[in-house]
Tab-separated table of C-alpha atoms and ligand atoms in Angstrom:
chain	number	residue	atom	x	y	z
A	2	UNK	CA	20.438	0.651	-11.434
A	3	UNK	CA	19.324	-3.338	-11.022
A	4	UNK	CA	16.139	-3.837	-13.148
A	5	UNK	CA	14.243	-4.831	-10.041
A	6	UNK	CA	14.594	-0.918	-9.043
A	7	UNK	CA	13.289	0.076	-12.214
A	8	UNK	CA	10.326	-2.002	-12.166
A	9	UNK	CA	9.780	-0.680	-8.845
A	10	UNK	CA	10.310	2.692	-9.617
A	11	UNK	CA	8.166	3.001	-12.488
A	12	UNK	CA	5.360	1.478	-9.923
A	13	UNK	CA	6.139	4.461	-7.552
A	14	UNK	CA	6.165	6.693	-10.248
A	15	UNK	CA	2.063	5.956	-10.622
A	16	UNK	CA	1.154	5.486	-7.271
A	17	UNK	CA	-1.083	7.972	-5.831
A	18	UNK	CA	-1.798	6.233	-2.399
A	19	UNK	CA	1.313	4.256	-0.419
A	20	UNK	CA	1.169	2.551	2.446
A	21	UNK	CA	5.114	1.888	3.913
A	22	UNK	CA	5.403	-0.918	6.453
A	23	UNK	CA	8.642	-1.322	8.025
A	24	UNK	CA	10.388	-3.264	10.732
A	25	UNK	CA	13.366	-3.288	12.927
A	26	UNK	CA	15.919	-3.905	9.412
A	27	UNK	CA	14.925	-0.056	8.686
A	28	UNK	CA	16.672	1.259	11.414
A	29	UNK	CA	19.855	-1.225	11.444
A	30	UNK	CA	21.750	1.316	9.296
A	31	UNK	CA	21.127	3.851	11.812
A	32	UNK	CA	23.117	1.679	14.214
A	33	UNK	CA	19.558	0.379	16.182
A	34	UNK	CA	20.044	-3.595	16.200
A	35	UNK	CA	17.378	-5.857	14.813
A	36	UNK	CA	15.953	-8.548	17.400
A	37	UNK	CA	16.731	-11.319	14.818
A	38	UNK	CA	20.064	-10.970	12.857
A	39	UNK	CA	22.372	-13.329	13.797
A	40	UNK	CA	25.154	-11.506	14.430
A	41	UNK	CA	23.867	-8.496	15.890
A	42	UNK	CA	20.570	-8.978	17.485
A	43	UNK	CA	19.645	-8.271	20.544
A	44	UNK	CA	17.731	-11.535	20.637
A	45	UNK	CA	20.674	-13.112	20.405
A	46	UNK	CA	22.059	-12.184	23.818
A	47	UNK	CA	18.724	-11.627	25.624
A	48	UNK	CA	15.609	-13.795	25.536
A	49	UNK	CA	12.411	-12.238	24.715
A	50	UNK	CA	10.493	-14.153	27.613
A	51	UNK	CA	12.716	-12.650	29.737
A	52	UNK	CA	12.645	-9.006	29.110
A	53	UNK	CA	9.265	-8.055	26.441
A	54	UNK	CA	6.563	-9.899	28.673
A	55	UNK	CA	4.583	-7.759	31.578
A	56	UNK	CA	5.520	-11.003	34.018
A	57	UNK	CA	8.986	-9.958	33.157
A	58	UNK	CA	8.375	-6.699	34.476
A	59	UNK	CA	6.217	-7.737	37.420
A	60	UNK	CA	8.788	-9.756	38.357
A	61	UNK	CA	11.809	-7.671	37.962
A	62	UNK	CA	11.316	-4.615	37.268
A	63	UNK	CA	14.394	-3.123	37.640
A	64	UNK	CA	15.728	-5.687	34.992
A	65	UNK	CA	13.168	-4.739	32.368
A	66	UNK	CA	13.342	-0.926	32.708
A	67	UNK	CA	17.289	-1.159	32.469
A	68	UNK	CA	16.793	-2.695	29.121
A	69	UNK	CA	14.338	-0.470	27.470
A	70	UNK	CA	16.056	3.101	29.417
A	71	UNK	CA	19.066	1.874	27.370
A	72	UNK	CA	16.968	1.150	24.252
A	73	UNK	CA	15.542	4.337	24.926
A	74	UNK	CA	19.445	6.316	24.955
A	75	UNK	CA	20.459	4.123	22.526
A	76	UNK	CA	17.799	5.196	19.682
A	77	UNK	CA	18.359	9.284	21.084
A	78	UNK	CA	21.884	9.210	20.043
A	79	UNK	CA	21.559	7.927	16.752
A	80	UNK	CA	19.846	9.885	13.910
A	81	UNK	CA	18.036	8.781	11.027
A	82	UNK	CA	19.156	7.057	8.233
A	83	UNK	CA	18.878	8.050	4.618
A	84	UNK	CA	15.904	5.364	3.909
A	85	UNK	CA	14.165	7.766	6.764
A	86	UNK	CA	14.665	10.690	4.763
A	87	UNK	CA	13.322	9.445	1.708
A	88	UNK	CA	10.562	8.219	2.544
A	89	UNK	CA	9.391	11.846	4.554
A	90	UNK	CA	10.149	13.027	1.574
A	91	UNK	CA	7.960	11.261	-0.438
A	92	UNK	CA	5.104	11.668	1.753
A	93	UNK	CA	5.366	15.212	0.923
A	94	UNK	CA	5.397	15.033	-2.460
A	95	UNK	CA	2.084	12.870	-2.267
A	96	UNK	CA	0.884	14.962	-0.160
A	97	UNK	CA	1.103	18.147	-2.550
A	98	UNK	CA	-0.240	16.575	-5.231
A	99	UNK	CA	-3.728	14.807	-3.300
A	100	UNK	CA	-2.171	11.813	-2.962
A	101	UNK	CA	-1.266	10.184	0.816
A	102	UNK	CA	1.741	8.021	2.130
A	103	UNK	CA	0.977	6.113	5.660
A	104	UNK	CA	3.836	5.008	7.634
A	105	UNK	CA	3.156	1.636	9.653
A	106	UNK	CA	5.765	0.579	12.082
A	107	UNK	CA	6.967	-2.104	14.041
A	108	UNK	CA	9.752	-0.255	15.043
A	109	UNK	CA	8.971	1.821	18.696
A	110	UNK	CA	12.021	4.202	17.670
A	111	UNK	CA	11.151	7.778	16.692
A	112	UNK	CA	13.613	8.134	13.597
A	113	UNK	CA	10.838	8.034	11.030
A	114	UNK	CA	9.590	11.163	12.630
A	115	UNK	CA	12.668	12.701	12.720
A	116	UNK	CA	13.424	11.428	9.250
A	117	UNK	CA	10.117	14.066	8.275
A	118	UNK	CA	7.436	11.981	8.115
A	119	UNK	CA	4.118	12.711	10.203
A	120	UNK	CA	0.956	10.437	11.602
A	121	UNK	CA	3.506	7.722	11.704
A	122	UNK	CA	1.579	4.384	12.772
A	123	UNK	CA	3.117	2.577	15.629
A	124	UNK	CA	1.790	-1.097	15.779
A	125	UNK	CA	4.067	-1.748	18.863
A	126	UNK	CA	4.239	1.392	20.649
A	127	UNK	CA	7.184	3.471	21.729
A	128	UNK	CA	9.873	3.763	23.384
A	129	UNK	CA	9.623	7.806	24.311
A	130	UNK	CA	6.299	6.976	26.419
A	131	UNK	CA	4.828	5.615	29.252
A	132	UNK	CA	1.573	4.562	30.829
A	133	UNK	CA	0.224	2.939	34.262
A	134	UNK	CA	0.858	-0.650	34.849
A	135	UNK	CA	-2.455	-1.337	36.014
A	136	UNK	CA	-5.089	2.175	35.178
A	137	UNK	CA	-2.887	2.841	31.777
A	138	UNK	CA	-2.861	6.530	32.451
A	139	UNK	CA	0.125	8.366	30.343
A	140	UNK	CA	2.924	9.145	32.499
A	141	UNK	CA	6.161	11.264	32.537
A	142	UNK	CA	9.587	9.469	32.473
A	143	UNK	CA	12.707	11.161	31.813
A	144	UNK	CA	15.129	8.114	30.630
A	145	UNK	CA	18.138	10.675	31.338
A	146	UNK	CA	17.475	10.711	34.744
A	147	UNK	CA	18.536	7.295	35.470
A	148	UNK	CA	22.206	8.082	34.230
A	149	UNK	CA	22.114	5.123	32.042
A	150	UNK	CA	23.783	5.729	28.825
A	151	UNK	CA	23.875	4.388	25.182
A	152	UNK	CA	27.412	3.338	25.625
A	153	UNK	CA	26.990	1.329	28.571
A	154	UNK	CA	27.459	-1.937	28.217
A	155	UNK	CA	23.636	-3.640	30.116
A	156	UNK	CA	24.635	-6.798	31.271
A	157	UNK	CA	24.306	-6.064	34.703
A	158	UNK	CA	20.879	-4.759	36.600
A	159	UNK	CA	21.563	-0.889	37.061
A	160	UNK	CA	18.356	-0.079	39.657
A	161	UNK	CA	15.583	2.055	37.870
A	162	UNK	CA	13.164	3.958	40.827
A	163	UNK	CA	9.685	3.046	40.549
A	164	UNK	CA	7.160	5.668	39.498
A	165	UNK	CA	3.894	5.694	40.708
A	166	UNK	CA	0.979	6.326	38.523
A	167	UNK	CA	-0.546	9.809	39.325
A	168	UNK	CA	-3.820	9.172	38.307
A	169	UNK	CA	-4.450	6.186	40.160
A	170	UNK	CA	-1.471	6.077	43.041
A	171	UNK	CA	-1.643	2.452	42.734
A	172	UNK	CA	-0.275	1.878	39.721
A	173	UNK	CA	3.723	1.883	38.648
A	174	UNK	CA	4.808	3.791	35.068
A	175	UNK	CA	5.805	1.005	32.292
A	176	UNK	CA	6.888	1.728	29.426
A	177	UNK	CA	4.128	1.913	26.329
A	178	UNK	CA	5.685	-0.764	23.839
A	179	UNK	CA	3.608	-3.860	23.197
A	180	UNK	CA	4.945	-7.000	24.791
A	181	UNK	CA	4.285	-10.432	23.671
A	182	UNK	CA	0.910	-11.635	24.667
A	183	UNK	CA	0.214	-8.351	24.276
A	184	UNK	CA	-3.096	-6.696	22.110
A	185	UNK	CA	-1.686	-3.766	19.389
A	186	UNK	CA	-3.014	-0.839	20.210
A	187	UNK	CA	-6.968	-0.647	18.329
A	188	UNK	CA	-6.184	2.929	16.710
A	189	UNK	CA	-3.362	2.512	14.923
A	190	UNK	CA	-4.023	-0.979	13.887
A	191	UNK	CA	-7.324	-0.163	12.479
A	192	UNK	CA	-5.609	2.845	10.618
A	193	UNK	CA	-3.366	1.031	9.060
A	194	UNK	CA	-5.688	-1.972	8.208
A	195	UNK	CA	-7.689	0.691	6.292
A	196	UNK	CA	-5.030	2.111	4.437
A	197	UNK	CA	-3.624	-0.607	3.422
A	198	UNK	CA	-7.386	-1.691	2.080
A	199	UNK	CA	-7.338	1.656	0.069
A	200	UNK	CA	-3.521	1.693	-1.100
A	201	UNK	CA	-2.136	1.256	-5.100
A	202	UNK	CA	0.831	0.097	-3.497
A	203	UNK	CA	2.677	-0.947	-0.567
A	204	UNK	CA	6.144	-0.832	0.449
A	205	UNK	CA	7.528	-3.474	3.140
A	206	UNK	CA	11.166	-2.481	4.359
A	207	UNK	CA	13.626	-4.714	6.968
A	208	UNK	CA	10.766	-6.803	8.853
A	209	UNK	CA	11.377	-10.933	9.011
A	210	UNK	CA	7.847	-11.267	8.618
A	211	UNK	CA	7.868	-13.219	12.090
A	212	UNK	CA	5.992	-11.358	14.162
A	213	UNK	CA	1.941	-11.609	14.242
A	214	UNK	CA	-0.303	-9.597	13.378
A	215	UNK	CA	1.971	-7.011	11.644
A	216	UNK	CA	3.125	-9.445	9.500
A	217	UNK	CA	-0.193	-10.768	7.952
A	218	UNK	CA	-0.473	-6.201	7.337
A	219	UNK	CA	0.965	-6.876	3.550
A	220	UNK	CA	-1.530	-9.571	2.381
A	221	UNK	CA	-4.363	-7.213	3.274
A	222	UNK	CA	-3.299	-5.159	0.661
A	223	UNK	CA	-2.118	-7.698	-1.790
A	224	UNK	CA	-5.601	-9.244	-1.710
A	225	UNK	CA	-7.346	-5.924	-2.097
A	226	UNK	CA	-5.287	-5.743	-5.387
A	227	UNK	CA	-2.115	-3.387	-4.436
A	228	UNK	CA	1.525	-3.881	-5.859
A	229	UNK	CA	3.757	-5.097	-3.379
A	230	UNK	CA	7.422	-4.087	-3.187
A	231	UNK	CA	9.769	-5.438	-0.635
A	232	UNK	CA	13.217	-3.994	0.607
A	233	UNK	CA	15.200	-6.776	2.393
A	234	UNK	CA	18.994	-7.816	2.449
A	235	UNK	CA	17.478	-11.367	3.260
A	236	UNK	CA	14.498	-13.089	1.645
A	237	UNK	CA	11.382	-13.706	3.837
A	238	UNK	CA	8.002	-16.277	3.500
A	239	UNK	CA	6.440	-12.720	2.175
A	240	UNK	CA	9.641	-12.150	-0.939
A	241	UNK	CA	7.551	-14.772	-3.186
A	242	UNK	CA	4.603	-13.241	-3.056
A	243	UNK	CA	5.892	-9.380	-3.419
A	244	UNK	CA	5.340	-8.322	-6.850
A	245	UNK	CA	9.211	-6.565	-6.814
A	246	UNK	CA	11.897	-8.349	-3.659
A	247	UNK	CA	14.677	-6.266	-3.851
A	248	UNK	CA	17.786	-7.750	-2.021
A	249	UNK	CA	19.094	-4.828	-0.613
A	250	UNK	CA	18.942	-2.559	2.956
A	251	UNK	CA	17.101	0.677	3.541
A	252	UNK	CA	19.188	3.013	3.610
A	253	UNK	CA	20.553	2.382	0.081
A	254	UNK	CA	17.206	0.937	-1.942
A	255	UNK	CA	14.860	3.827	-1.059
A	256	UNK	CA	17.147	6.571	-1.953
A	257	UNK	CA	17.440	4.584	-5.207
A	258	UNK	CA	13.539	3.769	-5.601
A	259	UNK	CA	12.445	7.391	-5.042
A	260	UNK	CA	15.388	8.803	-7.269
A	261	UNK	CA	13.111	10.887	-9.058
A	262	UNK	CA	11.050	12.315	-5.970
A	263	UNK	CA	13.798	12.764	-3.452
B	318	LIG	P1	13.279	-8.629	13.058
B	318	LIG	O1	14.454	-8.341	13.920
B	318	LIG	O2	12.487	-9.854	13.291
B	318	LIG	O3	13.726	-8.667	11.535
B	318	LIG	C1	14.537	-7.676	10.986
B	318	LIG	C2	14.537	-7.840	9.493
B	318	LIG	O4	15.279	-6.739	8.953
B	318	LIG	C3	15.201	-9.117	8.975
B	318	LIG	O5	14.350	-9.724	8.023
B	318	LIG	C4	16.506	-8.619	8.323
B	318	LIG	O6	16.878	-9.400	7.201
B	318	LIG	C5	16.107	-7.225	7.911
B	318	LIG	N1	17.221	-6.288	7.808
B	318	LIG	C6	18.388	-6.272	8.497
B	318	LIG	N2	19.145	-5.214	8.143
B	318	LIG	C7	18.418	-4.530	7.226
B	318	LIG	C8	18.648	-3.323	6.502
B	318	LIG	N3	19.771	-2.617	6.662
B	318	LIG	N4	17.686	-2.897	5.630
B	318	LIG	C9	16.543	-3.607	5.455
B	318	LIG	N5	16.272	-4.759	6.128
B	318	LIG	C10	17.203	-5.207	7.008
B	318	LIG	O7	12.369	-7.330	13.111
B	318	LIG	P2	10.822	-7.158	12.910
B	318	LIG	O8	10.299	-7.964	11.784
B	318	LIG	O9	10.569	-5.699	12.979
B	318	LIG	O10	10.333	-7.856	14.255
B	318	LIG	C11	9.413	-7.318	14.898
B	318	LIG	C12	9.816	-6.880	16.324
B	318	LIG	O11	11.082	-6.276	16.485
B	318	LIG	C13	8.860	-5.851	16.723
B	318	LIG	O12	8.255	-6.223	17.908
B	318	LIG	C14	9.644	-4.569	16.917
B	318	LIG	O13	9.010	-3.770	17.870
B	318	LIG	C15	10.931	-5.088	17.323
B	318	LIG	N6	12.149	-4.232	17.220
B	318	LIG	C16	12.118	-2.881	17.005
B	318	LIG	C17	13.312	-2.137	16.903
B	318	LIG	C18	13.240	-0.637	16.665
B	318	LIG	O14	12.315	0.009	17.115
B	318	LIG	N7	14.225	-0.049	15.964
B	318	LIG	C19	14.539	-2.789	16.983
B	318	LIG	C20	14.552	-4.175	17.225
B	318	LIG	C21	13.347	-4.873	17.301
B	319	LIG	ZN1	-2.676	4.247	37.285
């Protein structure tokens, strides 16, 4: 074991109340591409003005919803890595002894949920629901239906029917992810704000750090006087500050970290 991971474990080892922020890098090992690595990201092949903005959408639609039906596929078929497990893990084991473990995401994948943890945060939404364009009413959307598949290669437009809102017939169904320009939604923001105000220590897994206001989430805590661990193959502006940067991915530095728990 590296003696970064055994600093950080003995600082697990006395936390009562966590707070674990991740980003997309926590879900690379489950074969989910970050928007920002080089040689995989989807950013790479796709700009973000022209697919995550609602004047994307507005303007074509059938574009847009291609991209995020296949995100959508794309995130059922995979399953959760062994970073996921650990850390549902060890929000049980908090949670039997009085202690708590929040789960903050960037990510609009499901896999920390079906890695066993619960309340999970999502700053940016999801991919698995929908609301109206203009009323926001939820909506139903089965991504299956369109016969896109994970496999397929996107390049193309593949033409996604519009669905009308129910609620206010005026309306189309979008999907409920936060695009740029966009306001995170006040709940889980707030929730996470205050847990992060309350936590002994806070975890920050696979995010670049790039992306406001998520990304200011860490200082929060570090200013209201909680340890700060961070799990990255590749340093960001937050490494210096972390109390513990460990240089390493998800899937193989939690399992480590929570040795003892999981
Ligand atoms: P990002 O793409 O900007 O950065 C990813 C980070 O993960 C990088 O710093 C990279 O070094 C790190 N990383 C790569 N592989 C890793 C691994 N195996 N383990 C740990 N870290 C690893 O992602 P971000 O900071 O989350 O950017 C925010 C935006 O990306 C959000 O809007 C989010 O919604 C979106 N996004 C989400 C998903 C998802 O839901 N799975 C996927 C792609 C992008
Ligand atoms: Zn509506």
């Amino acid at each position: 074991m590296s003696s970064h991971i055994q600093r950080a474990t003995e600082l697990v080892a006395e936390a009562e109340s966590v707070v674990v922020l991740t980003g997309a890098g926590m879900s690379a090992e489950s074969g989910v591409p970050t928007f920002r690595d080089a040689q995989t990201g989807l950013w790479q092949r796709f700009a973000p003005e022209q697919l995550a903005t609602e004047e994307a959408f507005r303007a074509n639609p059938s574009m847009v919803w291609t991209w995020y039906v296949w995100r959508a596929m794309l995130v059922d078929s995979v399953d959760p890595n062994a970073g996921h497990h650990a850390i549902g893990t060890w929000q049980q084991h908090l949670a039997a002894r009085d202690g708590s473990l929040t789960v903050a995401t960037q990510n609009v994948d499901d896999l920390h949920e079906r890695g066993g943890a619960q309340d999970v945060l999502h700053l940016h939404g999801s991919l698995h629901s929908y609301r109206c364009l203009e009323c926001g009413t939820p909506g139903t959307f089965d991504p299956a239906s369109t016969g896109i598949t994970a496999d397929q290669d996107f390049d193309h437009e593949t033409f996604v029917p519009t669905v009308h809102c129910d609620h206010c017939e005026l309306g189309v169904l979008r999907p409920n992810v936060v695009w740029f320009g966009e306001s995170l939604p006040e709940q889980a923001f707030a929730a996470a704000v205050s847990a992060l105000q309350q936590a002994q220590l806070v975890v920050v897994v696979g995010s670049s750090g790039l992306v406001q206001p998520a990304a200011s989430l860490p200082l929060i805590a570090h200013e209201a006087g909680a340890s700060l661990i961070e799990i990255n193959p590749a340093a960001t502006t937050l490494s210096d500050t972390a109390d513990i940067y460990i240089p390493s991915t998800a899937a193989v530095a939690l399992p480590e970290l929570l040795a003892d728990i999981v």
